[in-house]
């Protein structure tokens, strides 16, 4: 696939109540690597198989939730192109100089109809994935892959109002496909929308919530379904609060487990899912099969999964 424009989810910035507890969770248990702690106390993490300097930023604050998320784009010209198109549609676009976000090039930032701050950037320092670029082999040195054995960041789910408008922006301006949607069986109103800019079943998703700017989860990819069980074993061993134990989503077909960081932000690790192509038809689920859509091994929707956001 010749990819230009928005490439992938590159960065999620979360608020945590206690950085020491957050480090225990994200570094020691999940096994993400700390790549930087900046002067303001923000901590930056990457997964082992990512080349870019960081994919997760944590900031200590009084309330958990999301500050912003950022997609990496193919080149700087895309930033100018998108800034113009966003302005044409009436969005206020903020320009952020290179270096304001550590190890990053310039960015643009705007607020989605769902109330979330979104950024685009083309450059971030690449520090490698622990394998050489020539004759890389398949495994980094022992000790690099640890904790939940996370390969990379994958997607996020955001809660807010006006999700149809947010999805329209992603489809019309950013070139995403609507891979799946969950609608009310009676009214046909959108309840959750899943959007892909790649061959993944989704890169970002929105769930309808009355309050803007809410965070449902950030998700990280594991190598295999057995790694989901391994993560579940660690979650049990270290008594990490579980939202939903190992199961398989109907939507996306990923094998999944959901759990919470010490501040109550939901995390997911998963593996699998089908391949999405630009001509793959949009799949529709409705609330008559809410259990099958969410957790297809027992066809049972979880109240907490539908209602707890930060
Ligand atoms: Fe997910």
Coordinates of C-alpha atoms and ligand atoms in Angstrom, one line a residue:
X1 CA 0.0 0.0 0.0
X2 CA 1.4 3.4 -0.9
X3 CA 0.7 5.4 2.2
X4 CA 0.6 9.1 2.3
X5 CA -1.2 11.4 4.7
X6 CA -2.0 10.1 8.1
X7 CA 0.1 7.0 8.8
X8 CA -0.8 5.8 12.3
X9 CA -1.5 6.7 15.9
X10 CA 1.9 7.9 17.1
X11 CA 1.3 9.3 20.5
X12 CA -1.2 9.4 23.4
X13 CA -0.8 11.8 26.3
X14 CA -2.5 10.8 29.5
X15 CA -2.9 12.3 33.0
X16 CA -2.1 10.2 36.0
X17 CA -2.6 11.0 39.7
X18 CA 0.7 9.6 41.0
X19 CA 3.7 9.2 38.7
X20 CA 5.5 6.7 40.9
X21 CA 2.5 4.3 40.8
X22 CA 2.2 5.0 37.0
X23 CA 5.8 4.1 36.5
X24 CA 5.4 0.8 38.4
X25 CA 2.4 0.0 36.0
X26 CA 3.6 1.1 32.6
X27 CA 7.3 0.4 33.0
X28 CA 7.6 -2.5 35.4
X29 CA 4.4 -4.4 34.7
X30 CA 3.5 -3.6 31.1
X31 CA 7.1 -3.5 30.1
X32 CA 7.2 -0.2 28.2
X33 CA 10.6 1.5 28.1
X34 CA 11.1 5.0 29.6
X35 CA 12.9 7.1 27.0
X36 CA 12.8 10.5 28.7
X37 CA 11.7 12.4 31.8
X38 CA 11.5 16.1 30.9
X39 CA 11.9 19.2 33.1
X40 CA 8.2 19.4 33.8
X41 CA 8.2 15.8 35.1
X42 CA 6.4 14.3 32.1
X43 CA 7.5 10.7 31.4
X44 CA 7.9 9.4 27.8
X45 CA 7.6 5.7 26.9
X46 CA 8.0 3.5 23.9
X47 CA 7.3 -0.2 23.1
X48 CA 10.3 -2.3 22.1
X49 CA 9.4 -2.7 18.4
X50 CA 8.8 1.0 17.7
X51 CA 11.5 3.1 16.1
X52 CA 10.1 6.5 17.2
X53 CA 11.3 8.0 20.4
X54 CA 8.0 7.7 22.3
X55 CA 4.3 6.7 21.9
X56 CA 3.0 7.4 25.4
X57 CA 3.4 10.6 27.5
X58 CA 2.3 10.7 31.1
X59 CA 1.7 13.9 33.1
X60 CA 0.9 14.1 36.8
X61 CA -2.4 15.9 37.4
X62 CA -5.4 16.1 39.8
X63 CA -7.7 14.0 37.5
X64 CA -7.0 11.2 35.1
X65 CA -7.9 11.2 31.4
X66 CA -6.4 12.3 28.1
X67 CA -4.6 15.5 27.2
X68 CA -4.3 14.9 23.5
X69 CA -3.5 12.2 20.9
X70 CA -1.4 12.6 17.8
X71 CA -1.2 10.9 14.4
X72 CA 2.1 10.7 12.5
X73 CA 1.8 11.9 8.9
X74 CA 4.0 11.0 5.9
X75 CA 5.7 14.4 5.4
X76 CA 5.6 18.1 6.4
X77 CA 3.5 19.1 3.4
X78 CA 0.6 17.1 4.8
X79 CA 0.6 19.4 7.9
X80 CA 0.2 22.5 5.7
X81 CA -2.4 20.8 3.5
X82 CA -4.4 19.6 6.5
X83 CA -4.1 23.0 8.3
X84 CA -5.6 24.7 5.3
X85 CA -8.4 22.2 4.9
X86 CA -9.3 22.3 8.6
X87 CA -9.5 26.1 8.5
X88 CA -11.8 25.9 5.4
X89 CA -14.1 23.8 7.5
X90 CA -14.0 26.3 10.4
X91 CA -11.6 24.6 12.7
X92 CA -9.2 26.7 14.8
X93 CA -5.7 25.3 14.1
X94 CA -2.8 25.9 16.5
X95 CA 0.7 25.7 15.2
X96 CA 3.3 24.2 17.6
X97 CA 6.9 24.9 16.9
X98 CA 9.4 22.0 16.5
X99 CA 11.0 21.1 19.9
X100 CA 8.0 22.2 22.0
X101 CA 7.2 18.5 22.2
X102 CA 10.6 16.8 22.9
X103 CA 12.4 15.1 20.1
X104 CA 9.5 16.1 17.7
X105 CA 9.1 18.3 14.7
X106 CA 6.4 21.0 14.3
X107 CA 2.8 20.0 14.9
X108 CA -0.7 21.3 14.3
X109 CA -3.4 20.9 16.9
X110 CA -7.2 21.2 16.7
X111 CA -10.2 20.1 18.6
X112 CA -12.5 17.4 17.3
X113 CA -16.3 17.7 17.5
X114 CA -16.1 15.0 20.2
X115 CA -14.1 17.5 22.3
X116 CA -10.7 15.8 21.9
X117 CA -7.4 17.7 21.2
X118 CA -5.8 16.0 18.2
X119 CA -2.3 16.7 16.8
X120 CA -0.5 15.9 13.6
X121 CA 3.3 15.7 13.2
X122 CA 5.6 14.5 10.5
X123 CA 8.9 14.1 12.4
X124 CA 9.9 12.5 15.7
X125 CA 13.4 11.3 16.4
X126 CA 13.9 7.6 15.6
X127 CA 15.9 5.8 18.2
X128 CA 15.5 2.3 16.9
X129 CA 13.8 -0.9 17.9
X130 CA 16.8 -2.6 19.5
X131 CA 17.6 -4.4 16.3
X132 CA 20.2 -3.2 13.7
X133 CA 18.9 -1.9 10.4
X134 CA 21.2 -4.1 8.5
X135 CA 20.7 -7.9 9.0
X136 CA 18.4 -7.1 11.9
X137 CA 17.5 -10.6 13.0
X138 CA 14.2 -11.2 14.8
X139 CA 14.9 -10.9 18.6
X140 CA 16.5 -8.0 20.5
X141 CA 18.8 -8.8 23.4
X142 CA 17.4 -10.6 26.4
X143 CA 15.6 -8.3 28.8
X144 CA 14.4 -5.9 26.1
X145 CA 11.0 -7.7 25.7
X146 CA 9.6 -7.8 29.2
X147 CA 6.4 -7.3 31.2
X148 CA 3.3 -7.8 29.0
X149 CA 5.7 -8.2 25.9
X150 CA 4.1 -5.3 24.1
X151 CA 5.1 -4.8 20.4
X152 CA 3.7 -1.3 19.8
X153 CA 0.9 1.1 20.4
X154 CA -2.1 0.4 18.1
X155 CA -5.3 2.4 18.6
X156 CA -7.4 4.4 21.0
X157 CA -11.1 4.7 21.8
X158 CA -12.5 8.2 22.7
X159 CA -15.8 9.1 24.2
X160 CA -17.8 12.2 23.4
X161 CA -20.8 13.8 21.7
X162 CA -21.1 14.4 17.9
X163 CA -19.2 11.3 16.9
X164 CA -20.8 11.3 13.5
X165 CA -19.2 14.6 12.8
X166 CA -15.8 13.4 14.1
X167 CA -16.0 10.3 11.9
X168 CA -17.0 12.5 8.9
X169 CA -13.9 14.6 9.4
X170 CA -11.7 11.5 9.5
X171 CA -13.3 10.0 6.4
X172 CA -13.6 13.1 4.2
X173 CA -10.5 15.1 5.2
X174 CA -8.0 12.4 6.5
X175 CA -9.0 9.6 4.1
X176 CA -10.0 7.0 6.8
X177 CA -12.5 4.2 6.1
X178 CA -15.4 3.5 8.4
X179 CA -14.5 -0.2 9.1
X180 CA -17.3 -0.9 11.6
X181 CA -20.1 0.8 13.4
X182 CA -22.4 0.0 16.3
X183 CA -25.9 1.5 16.0
X184 CA -29.1 1.6 18.1
X185 CA -31.3 -1.2 16.8
X186 CA -34.4 1.0 16.9
X187 CA -33.3 4.5 16.0
X188 CA -30.2 3.5 13.9
X189 CA -28.3 6.3 15.7
X190 CA -24.5 5.8 15.8
X191 CA -23.3 4.6 19.2
X192 CA -19.7 3.7 18.3
X193 CA -17.7 4.3 15.1
X194 CA -14.4 2.5 14.1
X195 CA -12.1 4.1 11.6
X196 CA -9.0 2.8 9.8
X197 CA -6.2 4.5 7.8
X198 CA -4.3 1.3 7.4
X199 CA -4.8 -2.4 7.0
X200 CA -5.8 -2.6 10.7
X201 CA -9.5 -3.0 11.6
X202 CA -9.3 0.4 13.4
X203 CA -6.7 3.1 14.2
X204 CA -9.1 5.3 16.2
X205 CA -12.7 4.8 17.4
X206 CA -15.4 7.0 19.0
X207 CA -18.1 6.0 21.4
X208 CA -21.1 8.2 22.1
X209 CA -21.0 9.9 25.5
X210 CA -22.7 13.1 26.6
X211 CA -19.5 14.7 28.0
X212 CA -16.8 15.8 25.5
X213 CA -13.2 14.8 25.7
X214 CA -13.6 11.5 27.5
X215 CA -11.0 8.7 27.3
X216 CA -12.1 5.1 27.0
X217 CA -8.8 3.2 26.4
X218 CA -5.5 3.1 24.7
X219 CA -4.5 -0.2 23.2
X220 CA -1.2 -2.0 22.6
X221 CA -0.4 -4.9 20.2
X222 CA 0.9 -8.2 21.4
X223 CA 2.6 -10.8 19.2
X224 CA 0.2 -13.7 19.8
X225 CA -3.1 -14.7 21.5
X226 CA -1.0 -16.6 24.1
X227 CA 0.6 -13.3 25.0
X228 CA -2.9 -12.1 26.0
X229 CA -3.0 -15.0 28.4
X230 CA 0.5 -14.2 29.6
X231 CA -0.6 -10.6 30.3
X232 CA -3.7 -11.9 32.1
X233 CA -1.4 -14.1 34.3
X234 CA 0.7 -11.0 35.2
X235 CA -2.4 -8.9 35.8
X236 CA -3.5 -11.6 38.3
X237 CA -0.1 -12.0 39.9
X238 CA 0.2 -8.2 40.5
X239 CA -3.5 -7.7 41.2
X240 CA -3.9 -5.1 38.5
X241 CA -7.6 -4.1 38.4
X242 CA -9.3 -6.0 35.5
X243 CA -12.2 -4.5 33.5
X244 CA -12.8 -7.5 31.2
X245 CA -10.8 -10.7 31.3
X246 CA -9.5 -12.5 28.2
X247 CA -12.2 -12.6 25.5
X248 CA -12.6 -11.9 21.8
X249 CA -14.2 -8.8 20.3
X250 CA -16.9 -9.3 17.7
X251 CA -15.9 -5.8 16.4
X252 CA -12.4 -6.2 14.9
X253 CA -12.1 -9.9 16.0
X254 CA -9.2 -9.0 18.3
X255 CA -8.3 -11.3 21.3
X256 CA -8.3 -8.8 24.2
X257 CA -8.0 -8.0 27.9
X258 CA -8.9 -4.7 29.5
X259 CA -7.4 -3.4 32.8
X260 CA -6.9 -0.1 34.6
X261 CA -3.7 1.8 35.4
X262 CA -3.5 3.0 39.1
X263 CA -5.2 6.3 38.1
X264 CA -8.2 4.5 36.6
X265 CA -7.3 5.0 32.9
X266 CA -8.3 1.9 30.9
X267 CA -5.6 0.1 29.0
X268 CA -6.0 -2.8 26.5
X269 CA -3.6 -5.4 25.2
X270 CA -4.7 -7.5 22.3
X271 CA -3.6 -9.6 19.3
X272 CA -5.1 -10.6 16.0
X273 CA -8.0 -9.1 14.1
X274 CA -8.8 -9.2 10.4
X275 CA -7.0 -7.3 7.6
X276 CA -8.9 -4.2 6.4
X277 CA -8.4 -3.1 2.8
X278 CA -9.8 0.2 1.3
X279 CA -12.5 -1.8 -0.5
X280 CA -13.6 -3.8 2.6
X281 CA -17.3 -3.1 3.2
X282 CA -18.3 -1.3 6.4
X283 CA -19.6 -3.9 9.0
X284 CA -22.7 -2.9 11.1
X285 CA -23.6 -4.2 14.5
X286 CA -26.7 -3.1 16.4
X287 CA -27.7 -3.1 20.0
X288 CA -29.8 -6.3 19.6
X289 CA -26.3 -8.1 19.5
X290 CA -24.4 -5.8 21.9
X291 CA -22.9 -8.8 23.7
X292 CA -21.7 -10.4 20.5
X293 CA -20.3 -7.2 19.2
X294 CA -18.3 -6.4 22.4
X295 CA -17.3 -9.8 23.8
X296 CA -18.1 -12.7 21.5
X297 CA -16.9 -15.6 23.6
X298 CA -19.9 -15.2 26.0
X299 CA -22.0 -12.7 24.1
X300 CA -22.3 -10.6 27.3
X301 CA -21.9 -6.9 27.4
X302 CA -20.2 -5.4 30.5
X303 CA -21.7 -2.5 32.3
X304 CA -18.3 -1.1 33.4
X305 CA -16.9 -1.4 29.8
X306 CA -19.8 0.8 28.5
X307 CA -19.9 3.4 31.3
X308 CA -16.5 3.8 32.9
X309 CA -14.4 6.5 31.2
X310 CA -11.8 9.0 32.4
Ligands
LIG1 FE1 -9.4 -1.4 21.6

